[in-house]
Coordinates of N, CA, C and O in Angstrom, one line a residue:
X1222 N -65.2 107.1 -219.5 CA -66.0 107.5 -218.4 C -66.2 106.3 -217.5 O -66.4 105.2 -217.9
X1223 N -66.0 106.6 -215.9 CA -65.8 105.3 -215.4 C -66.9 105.5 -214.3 O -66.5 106.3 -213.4
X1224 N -67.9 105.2 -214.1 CA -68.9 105.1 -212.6 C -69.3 104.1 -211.9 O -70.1 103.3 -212.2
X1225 N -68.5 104.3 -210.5 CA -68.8 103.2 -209.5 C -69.9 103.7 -208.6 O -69.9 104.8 -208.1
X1226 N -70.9 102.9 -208.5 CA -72.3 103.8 -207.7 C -72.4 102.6 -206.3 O -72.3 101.4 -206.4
X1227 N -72.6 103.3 -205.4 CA -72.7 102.5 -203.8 C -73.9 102.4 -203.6 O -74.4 103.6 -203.5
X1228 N -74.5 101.8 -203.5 CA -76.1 101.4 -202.6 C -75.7 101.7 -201.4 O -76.7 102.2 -200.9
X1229 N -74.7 101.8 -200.5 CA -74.3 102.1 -199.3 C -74.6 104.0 -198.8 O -75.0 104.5 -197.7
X1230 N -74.2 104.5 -200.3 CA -73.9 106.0 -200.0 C -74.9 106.5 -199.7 O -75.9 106.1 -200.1
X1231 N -74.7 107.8 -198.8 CA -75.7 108.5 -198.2 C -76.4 109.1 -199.4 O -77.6 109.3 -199.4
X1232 N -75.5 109.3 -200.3 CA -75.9 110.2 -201.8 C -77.1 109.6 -202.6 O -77.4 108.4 -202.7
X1233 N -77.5 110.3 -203.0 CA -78.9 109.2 -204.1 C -77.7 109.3 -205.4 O -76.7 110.0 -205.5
X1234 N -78.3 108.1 -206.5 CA -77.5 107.8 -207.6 C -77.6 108.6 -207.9 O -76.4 108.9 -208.2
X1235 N -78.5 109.9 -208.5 CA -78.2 110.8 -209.5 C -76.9 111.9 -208.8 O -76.2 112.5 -209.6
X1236 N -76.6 111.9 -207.9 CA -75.5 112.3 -207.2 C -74.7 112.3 -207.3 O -73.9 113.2 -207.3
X1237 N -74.5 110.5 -207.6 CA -72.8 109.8 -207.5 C -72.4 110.6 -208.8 O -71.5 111.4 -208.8
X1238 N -73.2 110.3 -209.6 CA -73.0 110.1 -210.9 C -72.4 111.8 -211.1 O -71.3 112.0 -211.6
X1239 N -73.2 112.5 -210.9 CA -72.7 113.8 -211.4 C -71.5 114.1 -210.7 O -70.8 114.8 -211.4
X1240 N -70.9 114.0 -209.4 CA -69.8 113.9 -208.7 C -68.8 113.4 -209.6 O -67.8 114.0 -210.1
X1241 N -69.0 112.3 -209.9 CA -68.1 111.5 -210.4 C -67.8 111.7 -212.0 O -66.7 111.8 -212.4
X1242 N -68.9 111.9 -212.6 CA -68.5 112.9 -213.7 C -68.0 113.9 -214.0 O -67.3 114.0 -215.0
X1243 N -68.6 114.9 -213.2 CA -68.0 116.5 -212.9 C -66.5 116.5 -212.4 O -65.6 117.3 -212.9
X1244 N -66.2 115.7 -211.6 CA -65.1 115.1 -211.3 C -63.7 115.0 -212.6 O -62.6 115.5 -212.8
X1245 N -64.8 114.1 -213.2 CA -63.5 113.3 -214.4 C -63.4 114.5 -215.4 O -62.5 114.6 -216.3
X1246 N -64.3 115.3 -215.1 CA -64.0 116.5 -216.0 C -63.1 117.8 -215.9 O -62.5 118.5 -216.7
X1247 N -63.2 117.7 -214.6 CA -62.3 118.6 -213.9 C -60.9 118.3 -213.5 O -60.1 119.1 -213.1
X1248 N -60.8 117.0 -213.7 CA -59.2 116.7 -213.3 C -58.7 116.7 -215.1 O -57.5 116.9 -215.5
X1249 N -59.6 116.5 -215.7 CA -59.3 116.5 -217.4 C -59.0 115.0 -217.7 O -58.1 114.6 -218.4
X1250 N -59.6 114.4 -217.1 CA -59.9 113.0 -217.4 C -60.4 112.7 -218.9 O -60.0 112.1 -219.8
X1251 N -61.8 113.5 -218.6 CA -62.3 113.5 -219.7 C -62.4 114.7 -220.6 O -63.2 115.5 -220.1
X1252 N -61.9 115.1 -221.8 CA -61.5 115.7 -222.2 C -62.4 117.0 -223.1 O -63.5 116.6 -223.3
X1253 N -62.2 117.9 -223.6 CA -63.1 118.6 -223.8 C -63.7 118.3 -225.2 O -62.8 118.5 -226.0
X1254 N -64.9 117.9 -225.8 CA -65.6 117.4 -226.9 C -65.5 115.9 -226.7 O -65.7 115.2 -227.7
X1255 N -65.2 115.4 -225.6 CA -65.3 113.9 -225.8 C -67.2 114.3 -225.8 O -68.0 115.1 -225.4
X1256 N -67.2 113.1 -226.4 CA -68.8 112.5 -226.8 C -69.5 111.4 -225.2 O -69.1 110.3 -225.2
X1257 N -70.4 111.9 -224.1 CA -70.5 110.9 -224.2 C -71.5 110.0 -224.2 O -72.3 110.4 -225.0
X1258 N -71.9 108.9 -223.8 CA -72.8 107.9 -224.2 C -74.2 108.8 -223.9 O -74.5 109.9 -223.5
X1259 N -75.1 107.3 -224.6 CA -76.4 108.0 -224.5 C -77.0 107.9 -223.1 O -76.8 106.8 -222.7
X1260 N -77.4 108.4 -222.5 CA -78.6 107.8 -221.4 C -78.9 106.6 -220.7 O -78.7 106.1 -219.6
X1261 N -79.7 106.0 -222.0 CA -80.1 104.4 -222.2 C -79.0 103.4 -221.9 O -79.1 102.4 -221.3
X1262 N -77.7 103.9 -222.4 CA -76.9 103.0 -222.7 C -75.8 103.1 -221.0 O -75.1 102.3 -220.5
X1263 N -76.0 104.1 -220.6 CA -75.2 104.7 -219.3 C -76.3 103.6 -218.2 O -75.8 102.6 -217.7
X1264 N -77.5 104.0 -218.0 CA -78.5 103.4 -217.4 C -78.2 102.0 -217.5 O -77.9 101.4 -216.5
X1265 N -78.2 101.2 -218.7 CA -77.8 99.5 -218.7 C -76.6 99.3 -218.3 O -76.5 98.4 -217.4
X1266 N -75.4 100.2 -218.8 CA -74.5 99.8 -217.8 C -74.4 99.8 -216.5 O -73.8 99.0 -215.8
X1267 N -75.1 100.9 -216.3 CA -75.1 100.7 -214.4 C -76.2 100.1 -213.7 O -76.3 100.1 -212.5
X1268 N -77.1 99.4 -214.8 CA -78.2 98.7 -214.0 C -79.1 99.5 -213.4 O -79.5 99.2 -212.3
X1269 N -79.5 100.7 -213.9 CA -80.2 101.7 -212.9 C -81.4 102.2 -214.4 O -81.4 102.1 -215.6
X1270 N -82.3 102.9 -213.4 CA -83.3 103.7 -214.3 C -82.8 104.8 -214.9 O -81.8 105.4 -214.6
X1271 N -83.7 105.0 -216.0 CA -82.6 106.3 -216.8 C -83.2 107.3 -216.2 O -83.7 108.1 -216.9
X1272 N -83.2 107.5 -214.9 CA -84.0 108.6 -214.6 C -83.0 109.6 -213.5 O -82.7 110.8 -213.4
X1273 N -82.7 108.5 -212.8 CA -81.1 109.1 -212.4 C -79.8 110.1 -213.1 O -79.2 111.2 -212.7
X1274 N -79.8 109.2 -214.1 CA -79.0 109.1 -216.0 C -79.3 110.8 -216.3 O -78.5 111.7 -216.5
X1275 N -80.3 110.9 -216.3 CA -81.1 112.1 -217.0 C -81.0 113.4 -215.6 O -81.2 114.5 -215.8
X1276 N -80.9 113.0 -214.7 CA -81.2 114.2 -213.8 C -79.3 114.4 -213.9 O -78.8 115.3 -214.5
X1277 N -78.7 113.5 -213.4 CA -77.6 114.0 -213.5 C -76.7 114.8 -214.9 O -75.9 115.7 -214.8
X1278 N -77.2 114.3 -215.9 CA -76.9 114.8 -216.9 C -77.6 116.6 -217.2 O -77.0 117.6 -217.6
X1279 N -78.9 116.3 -216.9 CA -79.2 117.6 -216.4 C -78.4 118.4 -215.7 O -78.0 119.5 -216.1
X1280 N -78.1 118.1 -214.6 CA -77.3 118.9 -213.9 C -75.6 119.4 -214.3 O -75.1 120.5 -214.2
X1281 N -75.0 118.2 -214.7 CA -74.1 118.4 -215.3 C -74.2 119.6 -216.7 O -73.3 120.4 -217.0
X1282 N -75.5 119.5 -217.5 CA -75.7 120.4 -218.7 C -75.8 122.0 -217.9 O -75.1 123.0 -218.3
X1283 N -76.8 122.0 -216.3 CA -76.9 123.2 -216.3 C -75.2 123.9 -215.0 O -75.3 124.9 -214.3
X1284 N -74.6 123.5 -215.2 CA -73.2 123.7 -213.9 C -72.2 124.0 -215.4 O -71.2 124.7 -215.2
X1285 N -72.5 123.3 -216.9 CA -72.1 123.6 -217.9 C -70.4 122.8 -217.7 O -69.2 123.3 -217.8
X1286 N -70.8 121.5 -217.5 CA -69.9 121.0 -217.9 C -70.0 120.1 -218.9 O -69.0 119.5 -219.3
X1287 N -71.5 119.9 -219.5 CA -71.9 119.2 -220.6 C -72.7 120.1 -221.7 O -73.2 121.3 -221.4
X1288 N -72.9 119.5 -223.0 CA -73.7 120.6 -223.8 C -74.6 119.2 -224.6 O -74.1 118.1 -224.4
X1289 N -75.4 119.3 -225.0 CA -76.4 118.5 -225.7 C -76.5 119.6 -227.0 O -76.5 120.8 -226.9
X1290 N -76.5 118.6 -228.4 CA -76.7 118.9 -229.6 C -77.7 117.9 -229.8 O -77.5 116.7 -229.5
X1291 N -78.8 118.3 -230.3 CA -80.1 117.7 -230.5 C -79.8 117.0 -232.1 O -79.9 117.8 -233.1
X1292 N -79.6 115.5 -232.2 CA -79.6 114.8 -233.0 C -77.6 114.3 -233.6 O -77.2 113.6 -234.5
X1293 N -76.9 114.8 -232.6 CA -75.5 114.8 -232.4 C -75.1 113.9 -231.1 O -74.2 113.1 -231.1
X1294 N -75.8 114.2 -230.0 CA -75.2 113.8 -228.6 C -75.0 114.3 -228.0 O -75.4 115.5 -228.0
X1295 N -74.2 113.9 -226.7 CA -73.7 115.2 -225.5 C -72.5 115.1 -225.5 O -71.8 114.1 -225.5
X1296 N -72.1 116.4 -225.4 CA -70.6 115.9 -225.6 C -69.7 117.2 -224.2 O -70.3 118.2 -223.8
X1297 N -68.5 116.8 -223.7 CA -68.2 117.5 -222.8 C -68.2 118.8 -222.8 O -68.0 119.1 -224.0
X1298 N -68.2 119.8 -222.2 CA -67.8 121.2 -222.9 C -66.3 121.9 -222.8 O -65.2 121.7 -222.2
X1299 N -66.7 122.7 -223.4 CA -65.0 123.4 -223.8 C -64.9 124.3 -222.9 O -65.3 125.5 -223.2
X1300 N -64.5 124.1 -221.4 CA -64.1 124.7 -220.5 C -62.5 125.5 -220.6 O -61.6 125.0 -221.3
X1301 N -62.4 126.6 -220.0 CA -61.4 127.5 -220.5 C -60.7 127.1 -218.8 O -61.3 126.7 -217.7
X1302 N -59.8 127.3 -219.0 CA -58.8 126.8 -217.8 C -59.8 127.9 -216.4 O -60.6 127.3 -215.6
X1303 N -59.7 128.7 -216.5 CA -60.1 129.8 -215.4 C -61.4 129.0 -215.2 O -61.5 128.7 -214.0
X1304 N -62.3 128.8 -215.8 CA -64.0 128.2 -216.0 C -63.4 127.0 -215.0 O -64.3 126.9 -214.1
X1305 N -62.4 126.1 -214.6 CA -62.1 125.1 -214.3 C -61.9 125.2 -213.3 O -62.7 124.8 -212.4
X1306 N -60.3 126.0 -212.8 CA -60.5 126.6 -211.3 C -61.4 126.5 -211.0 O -61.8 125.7 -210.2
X1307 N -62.1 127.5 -211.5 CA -63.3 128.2 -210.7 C -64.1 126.9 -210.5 O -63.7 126.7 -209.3
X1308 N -64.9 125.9 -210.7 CA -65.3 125.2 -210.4 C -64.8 124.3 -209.9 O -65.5 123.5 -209.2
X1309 N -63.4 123.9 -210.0 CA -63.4 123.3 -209.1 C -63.2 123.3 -207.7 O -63.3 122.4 -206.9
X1310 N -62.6 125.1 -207.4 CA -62.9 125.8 -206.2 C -64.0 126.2 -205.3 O -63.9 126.6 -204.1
X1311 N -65.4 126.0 -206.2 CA -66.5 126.0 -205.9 C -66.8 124.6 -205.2 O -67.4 124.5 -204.1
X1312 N -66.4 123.9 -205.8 CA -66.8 122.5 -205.6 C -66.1 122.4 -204.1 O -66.8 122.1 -203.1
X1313 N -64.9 122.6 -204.0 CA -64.0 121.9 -202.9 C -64.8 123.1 -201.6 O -64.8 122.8 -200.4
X1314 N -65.2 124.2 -202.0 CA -65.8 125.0 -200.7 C -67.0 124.3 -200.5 O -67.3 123.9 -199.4
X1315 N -67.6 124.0 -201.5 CA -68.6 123.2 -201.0 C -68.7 122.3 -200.3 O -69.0 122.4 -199.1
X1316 N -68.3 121.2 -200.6 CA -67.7 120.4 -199.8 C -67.3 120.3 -198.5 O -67.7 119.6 -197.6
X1317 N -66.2 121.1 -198.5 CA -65.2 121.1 -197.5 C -66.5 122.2 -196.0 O -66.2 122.0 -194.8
X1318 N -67.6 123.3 -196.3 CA -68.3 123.5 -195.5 C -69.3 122.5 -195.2 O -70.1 122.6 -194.2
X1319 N -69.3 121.8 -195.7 CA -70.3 120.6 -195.0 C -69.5 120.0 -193.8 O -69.7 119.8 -192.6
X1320 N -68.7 119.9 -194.6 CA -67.6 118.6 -193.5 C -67.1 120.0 -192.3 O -66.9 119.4 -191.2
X1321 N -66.9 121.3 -192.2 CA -66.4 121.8 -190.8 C -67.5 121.9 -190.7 O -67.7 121.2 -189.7
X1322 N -68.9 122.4 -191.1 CA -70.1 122.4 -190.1 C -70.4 121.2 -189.0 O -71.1 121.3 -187.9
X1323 N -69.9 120.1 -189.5 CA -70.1 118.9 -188.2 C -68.7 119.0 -187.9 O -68.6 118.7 -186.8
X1324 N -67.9 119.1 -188.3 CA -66.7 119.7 -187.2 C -67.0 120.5 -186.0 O -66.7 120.1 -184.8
X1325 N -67.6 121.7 -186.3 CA -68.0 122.7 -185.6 C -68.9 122.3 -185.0 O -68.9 122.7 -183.8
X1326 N -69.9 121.4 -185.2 CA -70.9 121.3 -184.1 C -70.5 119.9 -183.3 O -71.3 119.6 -182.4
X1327 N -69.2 118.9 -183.5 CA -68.7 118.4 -182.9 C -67.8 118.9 -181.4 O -67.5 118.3 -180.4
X1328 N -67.5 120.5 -182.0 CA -66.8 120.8 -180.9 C -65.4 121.5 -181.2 O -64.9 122.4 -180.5
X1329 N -64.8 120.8 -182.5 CA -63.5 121.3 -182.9 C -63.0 122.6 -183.2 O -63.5 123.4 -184.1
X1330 N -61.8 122.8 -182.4 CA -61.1 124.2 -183.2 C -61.2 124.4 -184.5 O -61.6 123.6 -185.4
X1331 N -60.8 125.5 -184.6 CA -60.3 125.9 -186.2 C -58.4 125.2 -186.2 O -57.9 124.9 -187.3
X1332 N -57.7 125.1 -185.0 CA -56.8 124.9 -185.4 C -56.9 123.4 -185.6 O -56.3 122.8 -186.5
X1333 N -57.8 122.6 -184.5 CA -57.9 120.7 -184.8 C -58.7 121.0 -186.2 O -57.9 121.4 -187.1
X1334 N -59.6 120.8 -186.5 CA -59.7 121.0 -188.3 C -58.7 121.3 -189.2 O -59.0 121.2 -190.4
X1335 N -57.3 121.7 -189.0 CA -56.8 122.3 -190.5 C -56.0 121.0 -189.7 O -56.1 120.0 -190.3
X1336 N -55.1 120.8 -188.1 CA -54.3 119.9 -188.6 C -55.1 118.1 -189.0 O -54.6 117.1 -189.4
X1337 N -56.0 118.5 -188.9 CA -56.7 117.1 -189.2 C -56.5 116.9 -191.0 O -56.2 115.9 -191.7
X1338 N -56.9 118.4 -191.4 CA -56.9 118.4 -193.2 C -55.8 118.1 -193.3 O -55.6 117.1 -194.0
X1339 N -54.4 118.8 -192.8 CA -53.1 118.4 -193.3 C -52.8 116.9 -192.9 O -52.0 116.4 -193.7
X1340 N -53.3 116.2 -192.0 CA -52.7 114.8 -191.9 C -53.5 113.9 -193.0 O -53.2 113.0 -193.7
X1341 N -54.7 114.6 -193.0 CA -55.5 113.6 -194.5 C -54.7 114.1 -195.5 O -54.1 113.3 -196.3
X1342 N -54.6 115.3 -195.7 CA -53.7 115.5 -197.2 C -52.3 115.1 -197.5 O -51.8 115.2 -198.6
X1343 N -51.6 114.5 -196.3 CA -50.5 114.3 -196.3 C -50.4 112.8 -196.8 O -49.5 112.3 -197.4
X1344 N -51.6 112.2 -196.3 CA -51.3 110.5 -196.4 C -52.2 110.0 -197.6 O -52.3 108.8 -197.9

């Protein structure tokens, strides 16, 4: 599990963190029943309160890409290919309507928006 957190980002840390986790899970980075760390131990690595640690993990438990066994750990969950898609189809609409809403209130077509997506996705 790898997390780089920005003091720069608009995002609060409990944010990065579950992005970036949800992330590694969905590309199958991290794998299904990997274990991972505790809280405490996530929090010293990143130098941060475990309070961030804990909301993201929360969120990750309820979006069900993590499961907690009380006295076992947290370990990733056993996502079924389709469960995957689907979230990560959710995720990318999500996303992707934030970013045309200030498109849209910038001014832009629908056709300047998609060639803009193809030149980002291209490079």
């Amino acid at each position: 599990m790898d997390i780089t957190l920005s003091q720069k980002s608009e995002n609060p840390i409990y944010t990065q963190i579950y992005e970036q986790v949800s992330n590694q899970i969905l590309k199958g980075e991290l794998k299904p029943g990997t274990r991972l760390p505790p809280i405490r131990s996530v929090a010293v690595d990143l130098r941060v309160s475990i309070i961030p640690i804990k909301q993201a993990w929360d969120m990750l438990e309820r979006e069900g890409f993590i499961t907690t066994a009380v006295g076992r750990g947290t370990f990733v969950s056993d996502l079924k290919t389709h469960e995957i898609e689907e979230k990560r189809s959710t995720t990318a609409e999500e996303l992707l309507a934030k970013d045309i809403k200030v498109c849209k209130e910038m001014g832009l077509t629908v056709e300047e928006i998609i060639e803009i997506v193809r030149k980002n996705f291209e490079a």
